[in-house]
PDB file of N, CA and C in Angstrom:
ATOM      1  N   UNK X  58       0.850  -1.165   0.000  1.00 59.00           N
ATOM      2  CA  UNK X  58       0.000   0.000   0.000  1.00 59.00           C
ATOM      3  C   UNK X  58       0.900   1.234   0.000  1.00 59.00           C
ATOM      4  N   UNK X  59       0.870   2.333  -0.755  1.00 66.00           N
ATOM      5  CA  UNK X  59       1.492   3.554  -1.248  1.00 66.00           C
ATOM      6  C   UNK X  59       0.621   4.738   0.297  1.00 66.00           C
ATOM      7  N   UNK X  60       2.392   5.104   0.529  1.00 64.00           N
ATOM      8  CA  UNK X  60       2.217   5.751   1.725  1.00 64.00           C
ATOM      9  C   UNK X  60       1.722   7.049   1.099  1.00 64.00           C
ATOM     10  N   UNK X  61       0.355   8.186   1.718  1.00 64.00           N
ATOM     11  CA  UNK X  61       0.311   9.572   0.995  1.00 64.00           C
ATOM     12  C   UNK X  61       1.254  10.554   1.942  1.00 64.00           C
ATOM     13  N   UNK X  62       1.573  11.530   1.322  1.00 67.00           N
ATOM     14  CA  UNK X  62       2.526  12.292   1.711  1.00 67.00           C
ATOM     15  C   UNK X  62       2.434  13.174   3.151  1.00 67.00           C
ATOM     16  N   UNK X  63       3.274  13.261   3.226  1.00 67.00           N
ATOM     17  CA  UNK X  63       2.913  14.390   5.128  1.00 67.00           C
ATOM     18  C   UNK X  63       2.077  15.308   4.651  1.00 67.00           C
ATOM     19  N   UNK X  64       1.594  15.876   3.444  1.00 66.00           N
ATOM     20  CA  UNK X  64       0.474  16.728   3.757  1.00 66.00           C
ATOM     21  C   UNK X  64      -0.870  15.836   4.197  1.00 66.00           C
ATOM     22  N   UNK X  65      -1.134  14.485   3.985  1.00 64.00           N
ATOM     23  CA  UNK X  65      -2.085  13.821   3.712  1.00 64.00           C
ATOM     24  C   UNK X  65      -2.666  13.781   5.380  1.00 64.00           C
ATOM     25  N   UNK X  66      -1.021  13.354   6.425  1.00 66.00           N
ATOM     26  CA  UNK X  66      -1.486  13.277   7.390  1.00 66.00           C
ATOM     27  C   UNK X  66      -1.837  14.640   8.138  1.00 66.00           C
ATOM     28  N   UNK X  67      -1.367  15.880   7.608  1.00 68.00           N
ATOM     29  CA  UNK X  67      -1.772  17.053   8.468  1.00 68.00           C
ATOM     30  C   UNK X  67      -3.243  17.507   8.373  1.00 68.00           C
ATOM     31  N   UNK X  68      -3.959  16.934   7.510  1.00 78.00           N
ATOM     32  CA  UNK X  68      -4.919  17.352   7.261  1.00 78.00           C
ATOM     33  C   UNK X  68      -5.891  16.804   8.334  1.00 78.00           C
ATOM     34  N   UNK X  69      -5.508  16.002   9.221  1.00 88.00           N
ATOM     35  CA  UNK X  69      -6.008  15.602  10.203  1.00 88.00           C
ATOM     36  C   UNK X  69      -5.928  16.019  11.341  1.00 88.00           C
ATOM     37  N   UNK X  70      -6.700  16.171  12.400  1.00 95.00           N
ATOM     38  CA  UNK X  70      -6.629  17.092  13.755  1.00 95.00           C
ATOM     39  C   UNK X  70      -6.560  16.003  14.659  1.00 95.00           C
ATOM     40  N   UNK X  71      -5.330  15.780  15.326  1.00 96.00           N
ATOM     41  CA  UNK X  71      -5.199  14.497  16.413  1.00 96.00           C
ATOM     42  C   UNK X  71      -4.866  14.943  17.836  1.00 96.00           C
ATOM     43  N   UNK X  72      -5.599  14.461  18.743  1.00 98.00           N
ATOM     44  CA  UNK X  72      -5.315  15.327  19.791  1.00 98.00           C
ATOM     45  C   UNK X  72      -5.685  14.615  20.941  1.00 98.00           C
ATOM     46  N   UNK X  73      -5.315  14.973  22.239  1.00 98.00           N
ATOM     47  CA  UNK X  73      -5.243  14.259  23.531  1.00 98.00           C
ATOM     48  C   UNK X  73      -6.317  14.356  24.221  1.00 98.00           C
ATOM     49  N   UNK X  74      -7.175  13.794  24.873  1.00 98.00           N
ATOM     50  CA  UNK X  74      -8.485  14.096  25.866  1.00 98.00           C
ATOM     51  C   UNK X  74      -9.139  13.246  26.931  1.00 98.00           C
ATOM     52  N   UNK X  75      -9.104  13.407  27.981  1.00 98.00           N
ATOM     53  CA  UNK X  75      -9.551  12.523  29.155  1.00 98.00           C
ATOM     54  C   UNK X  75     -11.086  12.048  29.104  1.00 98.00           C
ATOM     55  N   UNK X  76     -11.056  10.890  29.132  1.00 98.00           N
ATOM     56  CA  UNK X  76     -12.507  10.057  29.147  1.00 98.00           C
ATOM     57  C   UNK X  76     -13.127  10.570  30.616  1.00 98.00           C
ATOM     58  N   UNK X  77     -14.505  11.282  30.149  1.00 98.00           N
ATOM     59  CA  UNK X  77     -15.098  11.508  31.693  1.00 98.00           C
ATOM     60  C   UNK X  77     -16.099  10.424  31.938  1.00 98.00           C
ATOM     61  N   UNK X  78     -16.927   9.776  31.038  1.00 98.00           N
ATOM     62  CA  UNK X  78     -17.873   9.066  31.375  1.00 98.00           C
ATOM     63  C   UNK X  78     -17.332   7.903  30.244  1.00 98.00           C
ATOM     64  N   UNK X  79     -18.023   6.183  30.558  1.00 98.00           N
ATOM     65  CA  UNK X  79     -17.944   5.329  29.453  1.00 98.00           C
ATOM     66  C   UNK X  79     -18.828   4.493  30.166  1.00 98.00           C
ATOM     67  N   UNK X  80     -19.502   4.148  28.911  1.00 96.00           N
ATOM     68  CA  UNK X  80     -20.917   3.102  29.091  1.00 96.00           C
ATOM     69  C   UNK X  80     -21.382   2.430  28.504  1.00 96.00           C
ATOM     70  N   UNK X  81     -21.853   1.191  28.337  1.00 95.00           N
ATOM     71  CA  UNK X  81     -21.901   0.595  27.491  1.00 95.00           C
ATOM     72  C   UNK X  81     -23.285   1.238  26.356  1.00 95.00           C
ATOM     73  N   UNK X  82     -22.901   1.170  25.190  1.00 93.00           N
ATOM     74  CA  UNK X  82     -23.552   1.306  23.788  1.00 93.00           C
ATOM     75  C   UNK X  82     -24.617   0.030  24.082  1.00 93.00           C
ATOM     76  N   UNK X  83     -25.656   0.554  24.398  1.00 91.00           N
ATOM     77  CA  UNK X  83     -26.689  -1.512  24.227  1.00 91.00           C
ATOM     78  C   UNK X  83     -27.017  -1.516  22.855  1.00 91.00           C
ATOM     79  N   UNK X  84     -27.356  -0.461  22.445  1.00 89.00           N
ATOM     80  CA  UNK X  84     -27.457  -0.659  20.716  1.00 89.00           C
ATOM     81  C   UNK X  84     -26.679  -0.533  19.682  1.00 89.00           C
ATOM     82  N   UNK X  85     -25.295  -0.903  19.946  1.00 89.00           N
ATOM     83  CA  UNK X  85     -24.773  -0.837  18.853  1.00 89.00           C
ATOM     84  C   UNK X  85     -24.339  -2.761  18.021  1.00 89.00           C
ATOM     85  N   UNK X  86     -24.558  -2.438  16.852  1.00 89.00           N
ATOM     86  CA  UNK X  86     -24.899  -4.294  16.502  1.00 89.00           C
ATOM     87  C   UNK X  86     -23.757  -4.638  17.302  1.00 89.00           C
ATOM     88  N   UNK X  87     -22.207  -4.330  17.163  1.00 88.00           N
ATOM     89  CA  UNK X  87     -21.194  -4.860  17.584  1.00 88.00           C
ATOM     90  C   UNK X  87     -20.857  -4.548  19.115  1.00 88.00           C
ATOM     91  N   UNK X  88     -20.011  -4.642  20.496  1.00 89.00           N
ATOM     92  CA  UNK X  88     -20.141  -4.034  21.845  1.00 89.00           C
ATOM     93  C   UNK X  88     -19.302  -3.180  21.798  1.00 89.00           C
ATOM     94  N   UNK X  89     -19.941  -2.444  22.060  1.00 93.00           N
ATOM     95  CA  UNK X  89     -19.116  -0.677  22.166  1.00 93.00           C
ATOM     96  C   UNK X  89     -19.460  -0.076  23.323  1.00 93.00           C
ATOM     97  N   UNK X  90     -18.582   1.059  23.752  1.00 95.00           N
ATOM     98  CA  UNK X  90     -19.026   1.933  24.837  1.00 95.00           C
ATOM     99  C   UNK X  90     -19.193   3.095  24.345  1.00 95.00           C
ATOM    100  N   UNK X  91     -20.206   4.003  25.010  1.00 97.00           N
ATOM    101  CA  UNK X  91     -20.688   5.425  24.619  1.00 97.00           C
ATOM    102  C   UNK X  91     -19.519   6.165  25.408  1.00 97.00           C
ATOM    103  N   UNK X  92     -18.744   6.995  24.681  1.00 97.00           N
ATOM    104  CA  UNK X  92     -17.416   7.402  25.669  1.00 97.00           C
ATOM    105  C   UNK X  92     -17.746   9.068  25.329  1.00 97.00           C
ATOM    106  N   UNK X  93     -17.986   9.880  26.531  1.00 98.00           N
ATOM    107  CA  UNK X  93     -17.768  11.684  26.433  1.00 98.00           C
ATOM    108  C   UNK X  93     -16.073  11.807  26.954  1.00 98.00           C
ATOM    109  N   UNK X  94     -15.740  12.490  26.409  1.00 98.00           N
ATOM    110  CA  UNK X  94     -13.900  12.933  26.038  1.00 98.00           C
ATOM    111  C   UNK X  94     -13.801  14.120  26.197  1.00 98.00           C
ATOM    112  N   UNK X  95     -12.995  14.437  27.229  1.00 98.00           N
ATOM    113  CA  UNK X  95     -12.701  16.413  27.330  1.00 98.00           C
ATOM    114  C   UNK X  95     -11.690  16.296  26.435  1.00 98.00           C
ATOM    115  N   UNK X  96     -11.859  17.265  25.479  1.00 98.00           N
ATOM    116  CA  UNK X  96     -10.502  17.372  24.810  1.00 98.00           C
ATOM    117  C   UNK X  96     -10.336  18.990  25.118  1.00 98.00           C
ATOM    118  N   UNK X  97     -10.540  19.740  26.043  1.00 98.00           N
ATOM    119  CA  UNK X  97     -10.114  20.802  26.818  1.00 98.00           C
ATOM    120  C   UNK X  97     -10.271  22.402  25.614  1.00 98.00           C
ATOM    121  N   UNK X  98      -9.662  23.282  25.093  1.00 98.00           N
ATOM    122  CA  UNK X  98     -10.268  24.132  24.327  1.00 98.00           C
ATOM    123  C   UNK X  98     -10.729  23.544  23.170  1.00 98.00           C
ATOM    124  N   UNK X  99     -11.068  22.581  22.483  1.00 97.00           N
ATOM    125  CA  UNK X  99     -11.486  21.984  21.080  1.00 97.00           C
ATOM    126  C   UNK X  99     -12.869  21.182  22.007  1.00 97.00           C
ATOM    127  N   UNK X 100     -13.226  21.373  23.247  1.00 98.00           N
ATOM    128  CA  UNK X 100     -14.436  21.104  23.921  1.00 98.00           C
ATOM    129  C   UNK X 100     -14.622  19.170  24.430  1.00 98.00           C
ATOM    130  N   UNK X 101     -15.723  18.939  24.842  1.00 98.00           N
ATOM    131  CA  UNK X 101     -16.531  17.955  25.113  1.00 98.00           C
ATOM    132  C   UNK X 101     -17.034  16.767  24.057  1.00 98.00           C
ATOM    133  N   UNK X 102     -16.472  15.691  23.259  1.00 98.00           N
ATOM    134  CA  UNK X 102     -16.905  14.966  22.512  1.00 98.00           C
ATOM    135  C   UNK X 102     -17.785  13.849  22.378  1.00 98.00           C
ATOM    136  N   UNK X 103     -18.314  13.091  22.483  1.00 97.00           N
ATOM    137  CA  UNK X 103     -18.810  12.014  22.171  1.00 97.00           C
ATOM    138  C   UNK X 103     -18.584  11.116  21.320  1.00 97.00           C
ATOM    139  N   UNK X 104     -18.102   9.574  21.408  1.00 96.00           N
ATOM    140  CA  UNK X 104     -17.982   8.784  20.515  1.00 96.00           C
ATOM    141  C   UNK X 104     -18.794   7.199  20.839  1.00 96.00           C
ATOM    142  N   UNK X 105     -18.679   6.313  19.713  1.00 95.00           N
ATOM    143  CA  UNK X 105     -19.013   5.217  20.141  1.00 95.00           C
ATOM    144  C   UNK X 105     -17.800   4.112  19.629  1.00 95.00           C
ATOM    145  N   UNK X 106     -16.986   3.561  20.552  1.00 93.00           N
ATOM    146  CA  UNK X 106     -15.765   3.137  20.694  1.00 93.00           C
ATOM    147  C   UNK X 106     -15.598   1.074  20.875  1.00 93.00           C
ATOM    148  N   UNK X 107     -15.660   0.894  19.736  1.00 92.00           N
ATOM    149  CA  UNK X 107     -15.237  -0.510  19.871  1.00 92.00           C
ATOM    150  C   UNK X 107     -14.274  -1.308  21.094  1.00 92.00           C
ATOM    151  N   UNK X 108     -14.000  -0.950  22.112  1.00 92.00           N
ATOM    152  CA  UNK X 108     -13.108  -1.526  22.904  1.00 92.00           C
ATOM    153  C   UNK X 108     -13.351  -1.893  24.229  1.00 92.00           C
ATOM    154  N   UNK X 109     -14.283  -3.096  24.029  1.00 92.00           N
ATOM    155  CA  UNK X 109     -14.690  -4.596  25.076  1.00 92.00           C
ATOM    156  C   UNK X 109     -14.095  -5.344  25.190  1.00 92.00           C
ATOM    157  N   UNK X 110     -13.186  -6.041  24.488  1.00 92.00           N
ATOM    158  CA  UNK X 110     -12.256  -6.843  25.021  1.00 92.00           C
ATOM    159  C   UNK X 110     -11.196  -6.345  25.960  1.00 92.00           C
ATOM    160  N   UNK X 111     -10.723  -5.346  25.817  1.00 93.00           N
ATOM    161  CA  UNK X 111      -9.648  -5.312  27.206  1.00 93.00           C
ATOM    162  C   UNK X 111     -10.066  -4.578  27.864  1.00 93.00           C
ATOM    163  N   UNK X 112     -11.241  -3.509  28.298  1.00 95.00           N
ATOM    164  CA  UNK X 112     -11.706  -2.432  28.911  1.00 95.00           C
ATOM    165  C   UNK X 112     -12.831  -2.359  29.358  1.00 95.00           C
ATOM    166  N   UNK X 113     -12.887  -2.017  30.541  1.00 96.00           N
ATOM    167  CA  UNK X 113     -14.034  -2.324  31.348  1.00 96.00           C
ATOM    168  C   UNK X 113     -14.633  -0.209  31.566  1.00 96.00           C
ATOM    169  N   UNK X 114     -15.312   0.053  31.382  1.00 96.00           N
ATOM    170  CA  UNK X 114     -15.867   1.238  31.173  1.00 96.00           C
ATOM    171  C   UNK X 114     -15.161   1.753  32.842  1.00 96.00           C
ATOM    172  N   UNK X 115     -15.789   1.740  33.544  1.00 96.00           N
ATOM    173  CA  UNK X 115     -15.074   1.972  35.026  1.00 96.00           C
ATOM    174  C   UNK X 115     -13.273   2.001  34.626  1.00 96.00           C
ATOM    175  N   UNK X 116     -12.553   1.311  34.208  1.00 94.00           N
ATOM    176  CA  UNK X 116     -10.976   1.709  33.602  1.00 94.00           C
ATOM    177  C   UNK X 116     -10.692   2.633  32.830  1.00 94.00           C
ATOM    178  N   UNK X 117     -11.702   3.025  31.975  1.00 97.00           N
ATOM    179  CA  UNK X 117     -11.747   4.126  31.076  1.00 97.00           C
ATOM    180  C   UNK X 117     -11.724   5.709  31.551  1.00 97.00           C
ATOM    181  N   UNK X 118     -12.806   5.527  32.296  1.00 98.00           N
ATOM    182  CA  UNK X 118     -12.787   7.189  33.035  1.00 98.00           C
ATOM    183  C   UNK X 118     -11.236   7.303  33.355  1.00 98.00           C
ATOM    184  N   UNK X 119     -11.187   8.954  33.039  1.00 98.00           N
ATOM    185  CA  UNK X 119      -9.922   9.268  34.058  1.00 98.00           C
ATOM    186  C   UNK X 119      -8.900   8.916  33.333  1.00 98.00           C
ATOM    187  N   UNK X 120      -9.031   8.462  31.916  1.00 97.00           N
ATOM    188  CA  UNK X 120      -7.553   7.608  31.123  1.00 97.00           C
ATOM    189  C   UNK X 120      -7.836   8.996  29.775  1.00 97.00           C
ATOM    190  N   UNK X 121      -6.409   9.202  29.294  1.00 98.00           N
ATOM    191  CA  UNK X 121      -6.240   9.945  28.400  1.00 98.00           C
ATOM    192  C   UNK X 121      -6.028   8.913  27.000  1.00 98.00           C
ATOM    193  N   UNK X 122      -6.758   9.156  25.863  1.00 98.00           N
ATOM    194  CA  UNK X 122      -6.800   8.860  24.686  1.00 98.00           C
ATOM    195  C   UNK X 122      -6.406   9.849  23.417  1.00 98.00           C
ATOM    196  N   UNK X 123      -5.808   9.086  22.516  1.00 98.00           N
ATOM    197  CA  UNK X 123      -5.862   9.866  21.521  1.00 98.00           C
ATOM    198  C   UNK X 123      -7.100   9.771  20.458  1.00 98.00           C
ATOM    199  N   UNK X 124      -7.006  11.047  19.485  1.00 98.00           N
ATOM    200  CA  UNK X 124      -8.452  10.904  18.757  1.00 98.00           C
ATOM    201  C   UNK X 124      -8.253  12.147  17.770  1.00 98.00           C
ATOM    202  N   UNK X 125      -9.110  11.348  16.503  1.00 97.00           N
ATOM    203  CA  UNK X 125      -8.991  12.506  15.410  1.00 97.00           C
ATOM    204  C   UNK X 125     -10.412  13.408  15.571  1.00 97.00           C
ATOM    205  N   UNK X 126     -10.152  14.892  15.787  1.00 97.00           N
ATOM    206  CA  UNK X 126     -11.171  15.317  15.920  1.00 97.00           C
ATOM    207  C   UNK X 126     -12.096  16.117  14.440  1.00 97.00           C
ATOM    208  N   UNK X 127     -11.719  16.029  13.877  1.00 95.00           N
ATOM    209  CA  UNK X 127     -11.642  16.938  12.539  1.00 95.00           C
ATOM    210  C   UNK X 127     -12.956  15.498  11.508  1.00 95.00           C
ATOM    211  N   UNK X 128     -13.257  14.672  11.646  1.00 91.00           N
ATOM    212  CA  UNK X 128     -14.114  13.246  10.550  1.00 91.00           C
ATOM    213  C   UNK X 128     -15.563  14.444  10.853  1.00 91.00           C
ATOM    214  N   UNK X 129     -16.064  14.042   9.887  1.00 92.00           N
ATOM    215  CA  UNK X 129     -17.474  14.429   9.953  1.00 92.00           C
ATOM    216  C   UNK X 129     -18.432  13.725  11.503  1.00 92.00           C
ATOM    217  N   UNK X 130     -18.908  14.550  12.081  1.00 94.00           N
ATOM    218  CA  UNK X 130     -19.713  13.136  12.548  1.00 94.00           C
ATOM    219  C   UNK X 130     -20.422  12.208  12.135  1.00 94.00           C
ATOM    220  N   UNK X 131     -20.536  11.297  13.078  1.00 93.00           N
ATOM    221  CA  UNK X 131     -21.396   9.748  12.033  1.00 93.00           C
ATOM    222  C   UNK X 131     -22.574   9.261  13.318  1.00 93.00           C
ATOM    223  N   UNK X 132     -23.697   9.045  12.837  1.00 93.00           N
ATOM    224  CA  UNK X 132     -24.655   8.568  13.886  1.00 93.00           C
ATOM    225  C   UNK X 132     -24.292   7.076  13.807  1.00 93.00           C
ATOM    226  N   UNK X 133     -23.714   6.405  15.283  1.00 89.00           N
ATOM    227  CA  UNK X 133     -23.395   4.921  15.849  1.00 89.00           C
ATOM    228  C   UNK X 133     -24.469   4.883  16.931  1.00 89.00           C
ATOM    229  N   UNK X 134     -25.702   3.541  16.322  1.00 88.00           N
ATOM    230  CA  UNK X 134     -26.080   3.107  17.334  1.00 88.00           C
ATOM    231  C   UNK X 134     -26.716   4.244  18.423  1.00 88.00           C
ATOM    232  N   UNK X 135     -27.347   5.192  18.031  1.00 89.00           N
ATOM    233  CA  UNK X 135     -28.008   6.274  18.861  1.00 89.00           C
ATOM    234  C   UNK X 135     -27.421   6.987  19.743  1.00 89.00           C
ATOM    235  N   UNK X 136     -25.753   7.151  19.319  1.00 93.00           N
ATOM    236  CA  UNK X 136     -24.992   7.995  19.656  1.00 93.00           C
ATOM    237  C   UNK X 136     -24.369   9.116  18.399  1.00 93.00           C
ATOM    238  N   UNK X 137     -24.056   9.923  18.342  1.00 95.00           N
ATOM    239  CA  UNK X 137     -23.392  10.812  17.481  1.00 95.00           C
ATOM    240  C   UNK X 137     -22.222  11.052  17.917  1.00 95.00           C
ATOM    241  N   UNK X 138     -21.182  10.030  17.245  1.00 95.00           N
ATOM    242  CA  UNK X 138     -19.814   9.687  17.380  1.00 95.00           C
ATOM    243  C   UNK X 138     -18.944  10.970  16.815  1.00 95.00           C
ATOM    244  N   UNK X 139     -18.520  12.165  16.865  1.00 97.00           N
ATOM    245  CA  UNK X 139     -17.827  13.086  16.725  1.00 97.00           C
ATOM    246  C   UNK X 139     -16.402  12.964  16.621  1.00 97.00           C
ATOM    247  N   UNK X 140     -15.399  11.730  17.036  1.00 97.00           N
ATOM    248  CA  UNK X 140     -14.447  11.653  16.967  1.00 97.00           C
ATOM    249  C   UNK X 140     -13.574  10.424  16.985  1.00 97.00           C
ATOM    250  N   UNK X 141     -12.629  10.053  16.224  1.00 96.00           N
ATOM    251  CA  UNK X 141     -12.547   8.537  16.118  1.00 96.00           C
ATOM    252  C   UNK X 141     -10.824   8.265  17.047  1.00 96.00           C
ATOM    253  N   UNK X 142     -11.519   7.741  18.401  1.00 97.00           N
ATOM    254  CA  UNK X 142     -10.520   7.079  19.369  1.00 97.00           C
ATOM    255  C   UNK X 142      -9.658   6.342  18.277  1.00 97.00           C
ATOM    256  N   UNK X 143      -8.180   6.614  18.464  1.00 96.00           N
ATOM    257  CA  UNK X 143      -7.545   5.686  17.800  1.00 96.00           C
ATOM    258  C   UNK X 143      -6.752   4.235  18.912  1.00 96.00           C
ATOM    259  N   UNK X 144      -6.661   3.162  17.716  1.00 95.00           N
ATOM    260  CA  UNK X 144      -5.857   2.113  18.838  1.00 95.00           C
ATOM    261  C   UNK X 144      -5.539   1.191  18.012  1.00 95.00           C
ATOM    262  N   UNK X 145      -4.568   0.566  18.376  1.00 94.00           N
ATOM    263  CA  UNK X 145      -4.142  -0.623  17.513  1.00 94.00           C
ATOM    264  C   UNK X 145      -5.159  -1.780  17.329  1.00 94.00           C
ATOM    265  N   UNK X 146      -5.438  -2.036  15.920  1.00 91.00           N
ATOM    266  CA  UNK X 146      -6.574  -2.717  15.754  1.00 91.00           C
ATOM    267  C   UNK X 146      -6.103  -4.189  15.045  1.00 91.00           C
ATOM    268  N   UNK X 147      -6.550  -4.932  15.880  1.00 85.00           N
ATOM    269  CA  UNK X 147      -6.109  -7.300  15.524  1.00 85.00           C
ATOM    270  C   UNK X 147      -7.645  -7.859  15.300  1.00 85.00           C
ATOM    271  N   UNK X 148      -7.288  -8.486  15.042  1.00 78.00           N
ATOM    272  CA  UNK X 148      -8.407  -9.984  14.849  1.00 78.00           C
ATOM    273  C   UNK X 148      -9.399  -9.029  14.113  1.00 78.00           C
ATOM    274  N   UNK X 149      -9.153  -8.727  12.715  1.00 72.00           N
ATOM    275  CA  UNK X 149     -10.967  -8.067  11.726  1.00 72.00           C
ATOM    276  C   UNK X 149     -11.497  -7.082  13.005  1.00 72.00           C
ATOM    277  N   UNK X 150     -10.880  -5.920  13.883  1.00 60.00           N
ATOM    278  CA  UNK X 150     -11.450  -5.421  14.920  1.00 60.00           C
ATOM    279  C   UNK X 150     -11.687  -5.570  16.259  1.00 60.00           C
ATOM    280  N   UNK X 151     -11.809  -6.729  16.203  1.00 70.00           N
ATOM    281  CA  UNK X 151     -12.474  -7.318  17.564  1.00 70.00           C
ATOM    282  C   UNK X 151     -11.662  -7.046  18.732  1.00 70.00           C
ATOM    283  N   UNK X 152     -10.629  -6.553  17.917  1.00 85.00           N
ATOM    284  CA  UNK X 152      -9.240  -6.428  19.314  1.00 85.00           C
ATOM    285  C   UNK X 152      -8.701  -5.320  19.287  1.00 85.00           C
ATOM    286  N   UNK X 153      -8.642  -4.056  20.100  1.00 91.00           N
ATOM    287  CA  UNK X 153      -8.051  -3.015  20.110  1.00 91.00           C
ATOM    288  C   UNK X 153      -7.347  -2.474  21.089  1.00 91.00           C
ATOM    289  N   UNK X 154      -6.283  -2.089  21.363  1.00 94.00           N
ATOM    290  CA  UNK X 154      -6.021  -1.279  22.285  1.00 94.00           C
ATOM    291  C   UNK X 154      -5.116   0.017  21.837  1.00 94.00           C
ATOM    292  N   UNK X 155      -5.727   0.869  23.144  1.00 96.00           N
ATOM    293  CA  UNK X 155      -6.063   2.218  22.777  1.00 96.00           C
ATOM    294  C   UNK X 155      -4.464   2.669  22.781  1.00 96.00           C
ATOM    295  N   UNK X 156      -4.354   3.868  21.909  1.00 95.00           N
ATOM    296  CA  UNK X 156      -3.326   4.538  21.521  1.00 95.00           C
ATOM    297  C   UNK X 156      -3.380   5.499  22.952  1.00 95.00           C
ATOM    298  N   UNK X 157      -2.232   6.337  23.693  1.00 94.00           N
ATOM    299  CA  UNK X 157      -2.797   6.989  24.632  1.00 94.00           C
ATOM    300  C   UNK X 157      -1.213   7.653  24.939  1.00 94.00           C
ATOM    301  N   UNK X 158      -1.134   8.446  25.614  1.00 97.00           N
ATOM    302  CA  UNK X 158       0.170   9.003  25.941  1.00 97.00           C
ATOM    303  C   UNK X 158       0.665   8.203  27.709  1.00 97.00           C
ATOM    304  N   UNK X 159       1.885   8.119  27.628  1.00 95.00           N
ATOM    305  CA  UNK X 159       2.141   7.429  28.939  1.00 95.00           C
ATOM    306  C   UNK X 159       2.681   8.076  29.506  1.00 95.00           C
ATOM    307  N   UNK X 160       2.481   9.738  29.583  1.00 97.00           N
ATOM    308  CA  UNK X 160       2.734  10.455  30.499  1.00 97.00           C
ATOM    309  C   UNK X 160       1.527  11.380  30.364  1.00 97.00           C
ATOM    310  N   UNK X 161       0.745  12.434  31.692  1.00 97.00           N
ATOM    311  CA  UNK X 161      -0.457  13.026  31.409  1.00 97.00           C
ATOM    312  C   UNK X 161       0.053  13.864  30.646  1.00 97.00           C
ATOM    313  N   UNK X 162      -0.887  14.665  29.842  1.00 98.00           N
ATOM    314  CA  UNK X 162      -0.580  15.715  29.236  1.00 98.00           C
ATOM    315  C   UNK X 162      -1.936  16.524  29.216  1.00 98.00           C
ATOM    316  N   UNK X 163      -1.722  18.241  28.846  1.00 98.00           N
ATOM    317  CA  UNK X 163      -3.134  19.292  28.825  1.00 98.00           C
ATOM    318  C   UNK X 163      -4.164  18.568  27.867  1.00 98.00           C
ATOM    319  N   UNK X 164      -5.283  18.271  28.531  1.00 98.00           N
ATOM    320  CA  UNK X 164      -6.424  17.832  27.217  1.00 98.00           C
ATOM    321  C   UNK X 164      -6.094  19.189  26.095  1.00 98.00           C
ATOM    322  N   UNK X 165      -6.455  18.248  24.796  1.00 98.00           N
ATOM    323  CA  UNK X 165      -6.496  19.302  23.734  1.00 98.00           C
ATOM    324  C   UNK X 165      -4.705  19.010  23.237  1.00 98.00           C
ATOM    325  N   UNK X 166      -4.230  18.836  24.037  1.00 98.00           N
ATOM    326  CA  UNK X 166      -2.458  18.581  23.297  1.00 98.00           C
ATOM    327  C   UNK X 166      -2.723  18.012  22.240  1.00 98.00           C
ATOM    328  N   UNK X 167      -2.209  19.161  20.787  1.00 95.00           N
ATOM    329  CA  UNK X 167      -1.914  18.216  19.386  1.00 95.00           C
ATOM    330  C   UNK X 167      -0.928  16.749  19.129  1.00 95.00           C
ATOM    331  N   UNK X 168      -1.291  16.184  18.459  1.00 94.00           N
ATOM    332  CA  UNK X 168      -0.502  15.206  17.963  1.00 94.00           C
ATOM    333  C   UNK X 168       0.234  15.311  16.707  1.00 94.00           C
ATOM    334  N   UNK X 169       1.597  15.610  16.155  1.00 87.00           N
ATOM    335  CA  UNK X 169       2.000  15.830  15.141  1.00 87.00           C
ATOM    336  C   UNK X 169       3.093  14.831  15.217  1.00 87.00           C
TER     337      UNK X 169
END
């Protein structure tokens, strides 16, 4: 697969934000959690986040994630997902774990 050029990736807004709430999605076909994300001056997000196998919603709060904030939103499962948590993704999805900084940093910190 043909890598696109560093403008391809700037065009993307990636940025740091603390999970305040996570819950489980009951309607989404696949198990997801409904996750709100401070991402601090770029505001309050909402997503719906594939990651049940290693994460228990109660572990989530309080954990910093990364996330592209800039995708259109997309209606998931009777949430309006605003931003796509990134994480290393195995098994066709089913397996993710989350991309995240391992030291805290200001919600809203860019990713470049």
């Amino acid at each position: 697969m043909p890598f696109e050029p560093v403008d391809g990736f700037f065009r993307y807004q990636l940025a740091v934000g603390t999970v305040l709430t996570a819950e489980v999605n009951a309607k989404a076909k696949k198990p997801a959690y409904h996750l709100v994300i401070d991402f601090g001056p770029w505001g309050t997000k909402h997503t719906s986040a594939q990651l049940t196998r290693h994460y228990v919603p109660e572990d989530l709060v309080g954990t910093q994630v990364v996330a592209v904030l800039n995708f259109p939103p997309r209606r998931i499962a009777d949430v309006t997902s605003e931003v796509l948590v990134l994480g290393a993704v195995q098994d066709e999805g089913r397996d993710v774990i989350l991309l995240r900084p391992d030291h805290p940093v200001p919600n809203g910190t860019l990713i470049s």
